[in-house]
Coordinates of C-alpha atoms in Angstrom, one line a residue:
X30 CA 106.8 131.6 125.2
X31 CA 109.3 132.3 122.5
X32 CA 111.4 130.3 120.0
X33 CA 114.8 129.0 121.1
X34 CA 116.1 129.1 117.5
X35 CA 115.5 131.4 114.5
X36 CA 115.7 128.5 112.0
X37 CA 113.1 125.8 112.6
X38 CA 113.0 123.9 109.4
X39 CA 111.8 120.9 107.5
X40 CA 113.1 119.6 104.2
X41 CA 110.6 118.3 101.6
X42 CA 112.2 116.4 98.8
X43 CA 110.0 116.8 95.7
X44 CA 112.7 115.7 93.3
X45 CA 112.7 111.9 93.9
X46 CA 108.9 112.0 93.9
X47 CA 106.9 114.9 92.5
X48 CA 104.3 116.3 94.9
X49 CA 101.3 118.4 93.9
X50 CA 101.0 122.1 94.5
X51 CA 98.0 121.5 96.8
X52 CA 100.0 119.0 98.8
X53 CA 102.9 121.4 99.2
X54 CA 100.5 124.0 100.5
X55 CA 99.0 121.5 103.0
X56 CA 102.5 120.7 104.1
X57 CA 103.2 124.4 104.7
X58 CA 100.0 124.6 106.8
X59 CA 101.2 121.7 109.0
X60 CA 104.6 123.3 109.5
X61 CA 103.0 126.6 110.5
X62 CA 100.6 124.8 112.9
X63 CA 103.7 123.4 114.6
X64 CA 105.6 126.7 114.8
X65 CA 108.1 125.8 112.1
X66 CA 109.2 128.7 110.0
X67 CA 111.4 127.3 107.2
X68 CA 110.5 125.0 104.3
X69 CA 113.7 123.7 102.7
X70 CA 112.3 122.7 99.3
X71 CA 114.6 120.2 97.5
X72 CA 113.8 120.8 93.8
X73 CA 116.5 119.2 91.8
X74 CA 118.4 115.9 91.9
X75 CA 119.5 112.9 89.8
X76 CA 115.9 111.7 89.6
X77 CA 114.1 114.9 88.6
X78 CA 114.3 118.6 87.9
X79 CA 111.1 120.1 89.3
X80 CA 111.3 123.9 88.7
X81 CA 110.6 125.7 85.4
X82 CA 113.6 127.7 84.1
X83 CA 112.7 129.9 81.1
X84 CA 116.1 130.1 79.6
X85 CA 116.6 126.3 79.7
X86 CA 113.3 124.6 78.7
X87 CA 114.8 121.1 78.4
X88 CA 115.3 121.0 82.2
X89 CA 111.6 120.4 82.5
X90 CA 111.0 118.9 79.0
X91 CA 113.6 116.2 79.7
X92 CA 114.8 116.5 83.3
X93 CA 111.4 116.5 85.0
X94 CA 110.6 113.0 83.7
X95 CA 112.1 109.5 84.2
X96 CA 111.1 106.0 83.3
X97 CA 109.7 103.7 86.0
X98 CA 109.4 100.4 84.3
X99 CA 107.5 101.2 81.1
X100 CA 105.8 104.3 82.6
X101 CA 107.0 107.9 82.2
X102 CA 106.9 109.5 85.7
X103 CA 107.5 113.0 86.9
X104 CA 106.2 116.5 86.9
X105 CA 107.4 120.1 87.6
X106 CA 106.3 123.4 89.1
X107 CA 105.8 126.3 86.7
X108 CA 107.1 129.7 87.8
X109 CA 103.5 130.8 88.4
X110 CA 103.1 127.7 90.7
X111 CA 106.2 128.7 92.6
X112 CA 105.1 132.3 93.0
X113 CA 101.7 131.0 94.3
X114 CA 103.4 128.6 96.8
X115 CA 105.9 131.2 98.0
X116 CA 103.1 133.7 98.6
X117 CA 101.1 131.1 100.4
X118 CA 104.0 130.3 102.7
X119 CA 104.7 134.0 103.4
X120 CA 101.1 134.4 104.5
X121 CA 101.8 131.7 107.1
X122 CA 105.2 133.1 108.2
X123 CA 107.1 130.3 106.4
X124 CA 110.2 131.1 104.5
X125 CA 110.9 128.8 101.6
X126 CA 114.6 128.1 100.9
X127 CA 115.0 126.4 97.5
X128 CA 117.8 123.8 96.9
X129 CA 119.3 123.6 93.5
X130 CA 121.7 120.7 93.8
X131 CA 125.3 121.1 92.5
X132 CA 128.0 119.9 91.6
X133 CA 126.8 116.4 92.3
X134 CA 123.3 114.9 92.2
X135 CA 122.9 116.5 88.8
X136 CA 121.9 113.7 86.4
X137 CA 118.5 115.3 85.6
X138 CA 120.4 118.4 84.5
X139 CA 123.1 116.8 82.4
X140 CA 120.5 114.5 80.8
X141 CA 118.9 117.7 79.6
X142 CA 122.1 119.4 78.6
X143 CA 124.9 116.8 78.3
X144 CA 127.5 119.4 77.4
X145 CA 127.5 120.4 81.0
X146 CA 129.1 117.1 82.0
X147 CA 132.7 116.1 81.7
X148 CA 132.1 113.6 78.8
X149 CA 129.3 115.2 76.9
X150 CA 127.7 111.7 76.5
X151 CA 124.0 111.3 76.3
X152 CA 122.4 110.5 79.6
X153 CA 119.0 109.5 81.0
X154 CA 117.4 111.0 84.1
X155 CA 118.3 108.8 87.1
X156 CA 115.8 105.9 87.5
X157 CA 117.5 104.3 90.5
X158 CA 118.4 105.7 93.9
X159 CA 122.0 106.4 95.0
X160 CA 125.0 108.4 93.8
X161 CA 126.0 108.9 90.1
X162 CA 129.5 109.6 88.8
X163 CA 128.3 112.0 86.1
X164 CA 128.1 115.5 87.5
X165 CA 128.6 119.1 86.4
X166 CA 132.0 119.8 84.9
X167 CA 133.8 122.6 86.8
X168 CA 136.5 122.8 84.2
X169 CA 133.9 124.2 81.7
X170 CA 133.0 127.9 81.9
X171 CA 129.7 127.0 80.2
X172 CA 128.7 125.2 83.4
X173 CA 129.0 128.3 85.5
X174 CA 127.2 130.4 82.9
X175 CA 124.4 127.9 83.0
X176 CA 124.2 127.8 86.8
X177 CA 124.3 131.6 87.2
X178 CA 121.4 131.9 84.7
X179 CA 119.4 129.2 86.6
X180 CA 120.1 130.8 89.9
X181 CA 119.1 134.2 88.6
X182 CA 115.7 132.9 87.8
X183 CA 115.5 131.1 91.1
X184 CA 116.4 134.3 93.0
X185 CA 113.7 136.2 91.2
X186 CA 111.2 133.6 92.5
X187 CA 112.3 133.2 96.1
X188 CA 112.8 136.2 98.4
X189 CA 114.7 134.0 100.9
X190 CA 118.0 135.4 102.2
X191 CA 119.4 131.9 101.7
X192 CA 119.8 129.7 98.6
X193 CA 120.8 126.1 99.2
X194 CA 123.2 124.6 96.6
X195 CA 123.5 121.1 98.0
X196 CA 127.2 120.3 97.6
X197 CA 126.9 116.7 99.0
X198 CA 127.9 113.3 97.7
X199 CA 129.8 114.5 94.7
X200 CA 132.1 111.8 93.2
X201 CA 135.3 113.0 91.7
X202 CA 135.6 110.1 89.3
X203 CA 134.9 112.0 86.1
X204 CA 137.0 115.1 87.2
X205 CA 140.1 112.9 87.6
X206 CA 140.1 112.0 83.9
X207 CA 138.6 115.2 82.5
X208 CA 141.2 117.4 80.6
X209 CA 139.1 120.6 81.4
X210 CA 138.9 119.8 85.1
X211 CA 142.6 119.0 85.3
X212 CA 143.4 122.2 83.4
X213 CA 141.3 124.1 85.9
X214 CA 143.2 122.5 88.8
X215 CA 146.5 123.5 87.2
X216 CA 145.5 127.0 86.2
X217 CA 143.9 127.9 89.6
X218 CA 146.8 126.3 91.6
X219 CA 144.5 123.8 93.3
X220 CA 146.0 120.7 95.0
X221 CA 143.4 118.1 93.9
X222 CA 139.8 117.4 93.0
X223 CA 138.7 118.2 96.6
X224 CA 140.0 121.7 96.2
X225 CA 138.3 121.8 92.8
X226 CA 135.0 121.3 94.5
X227 CA 135.8 124.1 96.9
X228 CA 136.6 126.3 93.9
X229 CA 133.2 125.4 92.4
X230 CA 131.4 126.3 95.7
X231 CA 133.4 129.5 96.2
X232 CA 132.6 130.7 92.6
X233 CA 128.9 130.0 93.1
X234 CA 129.0 131.8 96.4
X235 CA 130.5 134.9 94.9
X236 CA 127.7 135.0 92.4
X237 CA 125.0 134.6 95.1
X238 CA 126.6 137.2 97.3
X239 CA 126.6 139.6 94.3
X240 CA 122.8 139.2 94.2
X241 CA 122.5 139.9 98.0
X242 CA 121.9 136.2 98.9
X243 CA 123.7 133.7 101.2
X244 CA 124.8 130.2 100.3
X245 CA 124.0 127.1 102.3
X246 CA 125.5 123.7 101.6
X247 CA 125.6 120.3 103.2
X248 CA 128.7 119.7 105.3
X249 CA 130.8 118.3 102.4
X250 CA 131.4 121.9 101.4
X251 CA 133.9 122.0 104.2
X252 CA 136.1 119.7 102.2
X253 CA 138.9 121.4 100.4
X254 CA 138.3 124.7 102.2
X255 CA 135.0 126.5 103.1
X256 CA 133.7 129.4 101.0
X257 CA 134.1 132.7 102.9
X258 CA 130.5 133.4 103.9
X259 CA 128.9 129.9 103.5
X260 CA 126.4 128.5 106.0
X261 CA 126.9 124.7 106.7
X262 CA 124.0 122.3 107.1
X263 CA 125.6 119.4 109.1
X264 CA 124.1 116.0 108.4
X265 CA 126.9 113.5 108.9
X266 CA 126.7 113.9 112.7
X267 CA 127.5 117.3 114.2
X268 CA 131.2 117.4 113.4
X269 CA 130.5 119.7 110.5
X270 CA 128.5 122.0 112.7
X271 CA 131.3 122.2 115.2
X272 CA 134.0 122.8 112.6
X273 CA 132.0 125.5 110.9
X274 CA 131.0 127.3 114.1
X275 CA 134.5 127.3 115.4
X276 CA 135.6 129.0 112.2
X277 CA 133.0 131.6 112.5
X278 CA 130.4 130.2 110.0
X279 CA 126.7 129.9 110.7
X280 CA 125.3 126.3 110.9
X281 CA 122.1 124.3 110.8
X282 CA 122.0 121.1 112.7
X283 CA 120.5 118.1 110.8
X284 CA 122.3 114.9 111.8
X285 CA 121.0 111.6 110.5
X286 CA 121.0 110.4 114.1
X287 CA 118.0 112.6 115.0
X288 CA 116.7 114.4 112.0
X289 CA 116.3 112.0 109.1
X290 CA 112.6 111.3 109.0
X291 CA 112.9 108.9 106.1
X292 CA 114.4 106.5 108.6
X293 CA 112.3 103.7 110.1
X294 CA 110.3 104.6 113.2
X295 CA 109.9 101.0 114.4
X296 CA 111.9 97.9 113.6
X297 CA 111.0 94.5 115.1
X298 CA 114.0 92.6 116.5
X299 CA 114.0 90.0 113.8
X300 CA 113.7 92.6 110.9
X301 CA 116.7 94.2 109.2
X302 CA 117.3 97.9 110.1
X303 CA 117.9 99.7 106.8
X304 CA 118.8 103.4 106.4
X305 CA 118.9 103.7 110.2
X306 CA 116.3 103.5 112.9
X307 CA 114.9 106.8 114.3
X308 CA 112.2 106.3 117.0
X309 CA 110.2 109.2 118.3
X310 CA 111.9 109.3 121.7
X311 CA 115.3 109.8 120.1
X312 CA 114.0 112.7 118.0
X313 CA 112.8 114.3 121.1
X314 CA 116.2 113.9 122.8
X315 CA 117.9 115.9 120.1
X316 CA 120.2 118.8 121.2
X317 CA 120.9 121.1 118.1
X318 CA 123.7 123.0 119.8
X319 CA 126.8 120.9 120.2
X320 CA 128.1 120.9 123.8
X321 CA 131.7 121.3 122.5
X322 CA 131.0 124.9 121.4
X323 CA 131.8 127.9 123.5
X324 CA 128.9 130.3 124.2
X325 CA 130.3 132.6 121.5
X326 CA 130.6 129.8 118.9
X327 CA 127.1 128.5 119.8
X328 CA 125.7 131.8 118.5
X329 CA 126.4 130.5 115.0
X330 CA 123.9 127.7 115.4
X331 CA 120.9 129.2 113.6
X332 CA 118.8 126.2 114.5
X333 CA 117.8 122.8 113.2
X334 CA 116.0 121.0 110.5
X335 CA 114.2 117.7 109.9
X336 CA 114.7 116.0 106.6
X337 CA 112.2 114.0 104.6
X338 CA 114.1 112.5 101.7
X339 CA 111.5 110.9 99.4
X340 CA 113.2 107.9 97.7
X341 CA 110.8 105.7 99.6
X342 CA 108.2 108.3 100.5
X343 CA 105.9 109.4 97.7
X344 CA 103.2 112.0 98.4
X345 CA 100.9 109.5 100.0
X346 CA 103.6 108.3 102.4
X347 CA 104.8 111.7 103.7
X348 CA 102.4 112.0 106.7
X349 CA 103.3 108.5 107.8
X350 CA 107.1 109.3 107.8
X351 CA 106.9 112.8 109.2
X352 CA 104.3 112.6 112.0
X353 CA 104.4 112.4 115.0
X354 CA 108.2 113.0 114.8
X355 CA 107.8 116.5 113.5
X356 CA 105.8 117.2 116.7
X357 CA 108.9 116.2 118.7
X358 CA 111.2 118.3 116.5
X359 CA 109.0 121.4 116.7
X360 CA 109.3 121.2 120.5
X361 CA 113.1 120.7 120.3
X362 CA 113.4 123.8 118.2
X363 CA 111.1 126.0 120.2
X364 CA 111.5 125.0 123.8
X365 CA 114.4 125.4 126.2
X366 CA 117.0 122.6 126.2
X367 CA 115.5 121.0 129.3
X368 CA 112.7 118.8 128.1
X369 CA 110.5 116.1 129.7
X370 CA 109.8 113.0 127.6
X371 CA 107.1 111.7 129.9
X372 CA 105.3 115.0 129.8
X373 CA 105.6 115.3 126.0
X374 CA 104.4 111.8 125.5
X375 CA 101.4 112.4 127.6
X376 CA 100.5 115.6 125.8
X377 CA 101.0 113.8 122.4
X378 CA 98.1 111.5 123.2
X379 CA 95.8 114.6 123.1
X380 CA 97.6 115.9 120.0
X381 CA 96.8 112.8 118.1
X382 CA 93.2 113.8 118.1
X383 CA 94.1 117.2 116.5
X384 CA 96.1 115.4 113.8
X385 CA 93.1 113.1 113.2
X386 CA 90.9 116.2 112.8
X387 CA 93.3 117.6 110.2
X388 CA 93.4 114.4 108.3
X389 CA 97.0 113.7 109.0
X390 CA 97.9 110.0 108.4
X391 CA 100.5 109.8 111.1
X392 CA 102.5 106.7 112.1
X393 CA 100.8 104.4 114.6
X394 CA 103.4 102.4 116.5
X395 CA 103.0 98.6 116.5
X396 CA 103.0 96.7 119.8
X397 CA 106.4 96.4 121.4
X398 CA 107.9 93.9 123.9
X399 CA 108.2 94.5 127.6
X400 CA 111.4 92.4 127.5
X401 CA 113.9 92.1 124.7
X402 CA 114.5 88.4 125.4
X403 CA 113.2 86.2 122.6
X404 CA 115.0 82.8 123.4
X405 CA 114.3 80.4 126.2
X406 CA 115.1 76.9 127.4
X407 CA 111.8 75.7 128.9
X408 CA 109.1 78.3 128.6
X409 CA 108.6 82.1 128.2
X410 CA 106.0 84.6 129.2
X411 CA 105.6 87.4 126.6
X412 CA 104.2 90.8 127.5
X413 CA 103.1 93.0 124.6
X414 CA 103.1 96.8 125.1
X415 CA 101.6 99.8 123.3
X416 CA 102.6 103.5 123.5
X417 CA 99.3 105.0 122.4
X418 CA 96.2 105.6 124.5
X419 CA 92.7 104.4 123.4
X420 CA 94.1 101.5 121.3
X421 CA 93.6 97.8 121.2
X422 CA 96.3 95.2 120.5
X423 CA 95.3 92.2 118.4
X424 CA 97.6 89.2 117.7
X425 CA 97.9 85.9 115.9
X426 CA 100.2 82.8 116.3
X427 CA 99.2 81.0 113.1
X428 CA 101.3 83.1 110.7
X429 CA 98.4 85.2 109.4
X430 CA 98.5 89.0 109.8
X431 CA 96.1 90.3 112.5
X432 CA 92.8 91.9 111.5
X433 CA 90.2 93.8 113.5
X434 CA 88.6 90.4 114.3
X435 CA 91.8 88.8 115.7
X436 CA 92.3 87.9 119.3
X437 CA 92.6 90.9 121.6
X438 CA 95.7 90.9 123.8
X439 CA 95.0 91.2 127.5
X440 CA 97.3 89.0 129.5
X441 CA 100.9 87.8 129.0
X442 CA 101.3 85.0 126.5
X443 CA 102.9 81.7 127.6
X444 CA 104.9 79.6 125.2
X445 CA 106.7 76.3 125.7
X446 CA 107.6 75.8 122.1
X447 CA 109.1 78.1 119.4
X448 CA 106.3 80.4 118.3
X449 CA 105.8 83.4 116.0
X450 CA 103.6 86.2 117.2
X451 CA 102.2 88.8 114.8
X452 CA 100.6 91.8 116.4
X453 CA 99.0 95.2 115.4
X454 CA 97.8 98.2 117.2
X455 CA 94.2 99.3 116.3
X456 CA 92.9 102.8 117.2
X457 CA 89.3 103.7 118.1
X458 CA 89.2 105.8 115.0
X459 CA 89.6 102.9 112.7
X460 CA 93.3 103.1 111.8
X461 CA 96.0 100.5 112.5
X462 CA 99.8 100.1 112.8
X463 CA 102.1 98.0 110.7
X464 CA 102.4 94.3 111.7
X465 CA 105.1 93.6 114.3
X466 CA 106.4 90.0 114.0
X467 CA 108.3 88.4 116.9
X468 CA 109.8 85.0 116.9
X469 CA 110.3 83.3 120.3
X470 CA 112.7 80.4 120.0
X471 CA 113.2 77.5 122.3
X472 CA 116.9 76.7 122.2
X473 CA 119.6 74.7 123.9
X474 CA 122.2 76.8 125.8
X475 CA 125.6 76.6 124.1
X476 CA 128.5 75.1 126.1
X477 CA 131.8 76.9 126.5
X478 CA 135.1 75.3 125.5
X479 CA 138.1 74.7 127.7
X480 CA 141.8 73.7 127.5
X481 CA 142.6 76.0 124.6
X482 CA 145.7 78.2 124.8
X483 CA 144.8 81.6 123.4
X484 CA 146.4 84.9 122.6
X485 CA 144.9 88.4 122.2
X486 CA 143.2 89.4 119.0
X487 CA 141.4 87.8 116.1
X488 CA 142.8 85.9 113.2
X489 CA 141.7 87.2 109.8
X490 CA 141.8 85.7 106.3
X491 CA 141.5 88.0 103.4
X492 CA 140.2 86.8 100.0
X493 CA 140.2 88.5 96.6
X494 CA 137.2 88.0 94.4
X495 CA 133.7 89.1 93.6
X496 CA 130.7 87.5 95.4
X497 CA 127.0 88.2 95.9
X498 CA 126.9 86.2 99.2
X499 CA 129.3 85.0 101.8
X500 CA 131.5 82.4 100.1
X501 CA 132.6 79.0 101.4
X502 CA 135.8 80.2 103.0
X503 CA 137.1 76.7 103.5
X504 CA 137.1 76.1 99.8
X505 CA 139.2 79.2 99.1
X506 CA 142.9 80.2 99.5
X507 CA 143.3 83.5 101.3
X508 CA 145.4 86.2 99.7
X509 CA 146.5 87.4 103.1
X510 CA 146.2 86.4 106.8
X511 CA 147.0 88.0 110.0
X512 CA 146.0 89.0 113.6
X513 CA 144.1 92.2 114.5
X514 CA 142.8 93.3 117.9
X515 CA 139.1 93.3 116.9
X516 CA 136.8 93.4 113.9
X517 CA 138.2 96.0 111.4
X518 CA 138.2 96.2 107.7
X519 CA 141.5 98.0 107.9
X520 CA 143.6 98.4 104.8
X521 CA 141.1 96.3 102.8
X522 CA 138.6 99.2 102.8
X523 CA 140.5 100.5 99.8
X524 CA 139.6 97.5 97.7
X525 CA 136.3 97.3 95.7
X526 CA 135.6 93.5 95.8
X527 CA 136.8 91.2 98.5
X528 CA 135.8 89.0 101.4
X529 CA 137.2 88.6 104.9
X530 CA 136.8 86.0 107.7
X531 CA 137.5 86.7 111.3
X532 CA 138.1 83.7 113.6
X533 CA 138.6 83.6 117.3
X534 CA 136.8 83.3 120.7
X535 CA 134.2 85.4 122.5
X536 CA 134.4 85.6 126.3
X537 CA 131.0 85.5 128.0
X538 CA 131.4 87.0 131.5
X539 CA 128.2 85.7 133.0
X540 CA 125.4 83.3 132.3
X541 CA 122.4 84.6 130.3
X542 CA 121.0 85.7 127.0
X543 CA 123.3 87.5 124.6
X544 CA 122.2 89.5 121.6
X545 CA 124.7 89.9 118.7
X546 CA 124.3 92.6 116.0
X547 CA 125.8 92.8 112.5
X548 CA 125.6 96.2 110.7
X549 CA 127.1 95.8 107.2
X550 CA 127.2 96.9 103.6
X551 CA 127.2 94.4 101.9
X552 CA 126.7 90.9 103.4
X553 CA 127.8 89.5 106.8
X554 CA 127.2 86.5 109.0
X555 CA 128.1 85.6 112.6
X556 CA 128.5 82.1 114.0
X557 CA 128.9 81.1 117.7
X558 CA 130.3 77.5 117.6
X559 CA 128.4 75.8 114.8
X560 CA 125.3 78.0 115.2
X561 CA 124.5 80.7 112.7
X562 CA 123.4 83.4 115.1
X563 CA 123.1 86.5 112.8
X564 CA 122.5 86.2 109.0
X565 CA 122.8 89.6 107.3
X566 CA 124.0 88.1 104.0
X567 CA 123.5 89.2 100.4
X568 CA 123.9 92.4 98.3
X569 CA 122.4 95.3 100.2
X570 CA 123.0 98.7 101.5
X571 CA 123.9 99.4 105.1
X572 CA 121.5 97.4 107.3
X573 CA 121.6 95.7 110.7
X574 CA 120.3 92.3 111.8
X575 CA 120.5 90.7 115.2
X576 CA 120.2 87.3 116.8
X577 CA 120.1 85.8 120.3
X578 CA 121.8 82.9 122.1
X579 CA 121.9 81.6 125.6
X580 CA 125.5 81.3 126.9
X581 CA 127.1 80.2 130.1
X582 CA 130.1 82.0 131.4
X583 CA 133.1 81.0 129.4
X584 CA 134.8 81.1 126.0
X585 CA 133.1 80.3 122.7
X586 CA 134.4 79.9 119.1
X587 CA 133.2 82.9 117.0
X588 CA 133.4 83.5 113.3
X589 CA 132.3 86.6 111.4
X590 CA 132.3 86.6 107.6
X591 CA 131.9 89.7 105.4
X592 CA 132.1 90.4 101.7
X593 CA 132.4 93.7 99.9
X594 CA 130.8 94.4 96.5
X595 CA 131.7 97.9 95.5
X596 CA 130.2 101.1 97.0
X597 CA 130.1 101.9 100.7
X598 CA 132.2 99.7 102.9
X599 CA 130.9 99.1 106.4
X600 CA 131.0 96.4 109.1
X601 CA 130.1 96.9 112.8
X602 CA 129.9 93.9 115.2
X603 CA 128.2 94.6 118.5
X604 CA 126.5 92.8 121.4
X605 CA 124.6 93.2 124.6
X606 CA 124.4 90.7 127.5
X607 CA 123.2 90.4 131.0
X608 CA 123.5 93.8 132.7
X609 CA 125.3 95.3 129.6
X610 CA 123.9 97.7 127.1
X611 CA 124.6 97.3 123.4
X612 CA 128.2 98.0 122.6
X613 CA 131.0 97.1 120.1
X614 CA 132.8 93.8 120.8
X615 CA 136.1 95.3 122.1
X616 CA 139.4 93.5 122.2
X617 CA 139.0 92.6 125.9
X618 CA 136.3 90.1 124.9
X619 CA 138.3 88.5 122.0
X620 CA 141.1 86.0 121.6
X621 CA 142.4 83.4 119.2
X622 CA 143.9 80.0 119.4
X623 CA 147.7 80.3 119.8
X624 CA 147.9 77.1 117.7
X625 CA 145.4 76.2 115.0
X626 CA 143.2 73.3 116.1

């Protein structure tokens, strides 16, 4: 029994939400109990600076606090607090790796010392989530003097070989118009702002190396050229890990697909999926070493790390987000690559009792469905499922959330009319799951069309303008039209505000229930014929919604509308049908009328 990886880590973000010293110690105990050996402690970001720096007292006088409504919110760790926590972790064989974010995610710092920004304007500590344009100014030598002094105090507090400097999600907006940054690009012979970020990271790395420490950054540090000795933490998939390992750099695998424990653990079919969906089984399936690496390159994979970003997880929510998924990650990092989900899931039932004994408020999964089908023509039998032993499922059909006095589910439910079921899992130890809401709809099957001459591809209409919901396309004049093979934002991804409508036909190959999915940022809608099947409209971040219809084999009119309102641009259109898993709607399923009807 020995660990597969030397780096078995968890990130705790105490910047977005400050967490008490005692809570951090408890978190360390839980990591040690599960054979983890690294706590990646995220201490600074736009929304708060959490570590005392003697030479720069405004970092905690100003940067540790933000306004939430009319309330001042925040906190910080004194250097004595940090020493106590580091010593506590060492006694449990946990190494704490601090993260001091740069050059982006630095609003708390520039609010404390505005002269470190490109504009020198007064700022406030970030009071919303997201990415801010105002970052450290790499054209200003005072920026590096400040950061070297900060890092010197951090190094004195943390004996870790590694110091994490972030390096992710840094907008170049201010750098492009900053005379100091442009002068730095010219004087250093840099090609652009991407190389300016690389210059920034390389300069910080030289300083850390001079102190006998190693730099870690998120995979954006690959852009513009990687610092000579840097270690890459790959979060946007494993492409960063592959590129870094192939070039001889150490890597830590932390892809959003398997390691972001702030993502939802359960999403009912009719609920939007925001920030991703990461069920326990997918965490357990994680393979930290990419298969594309040679055995020699694979030696650069130090290990893996789970991440708990706390925008939506204050201290009281951490247990609920982390457990039991940390149990799965711990086994991934310790055990050989061959794992058995059924065996793990069975052992977890016993482990829940240990977590109960330690007072861990772990996530309790709501009841699921034995079948994904939620539409019917005459009647439907509904079977609810639970993935935990020693639990009871209770449900209602009157729109009221279940309580511990609601009807106990025992046999499949039979519905002949549209019905909404709400269900919860209750444990014998007095805890319960979130409510799962399922809507079972009685519908009329749609009829395919005939006698339409079609050609390959979809028609699109592109509209210029600013909207907060899908516009009435028929009342607008498109700025451009054309035909494309499938749903693609194409050249319009460069624009900040626009809308696009895709028109054509979807080919159902067999009779049955079809589920359509829209993942978008911002709003989107999907119609089959005149029926609105998926409604993912409105201003929102990347989220997914789905809807079901019953189709007979044949061709159906399909329309997808999308609007973009600044920020991230994303649209994915997928479906699943009889005998077919979820997949993008490829060109082979799509066509358009050769002549407008």
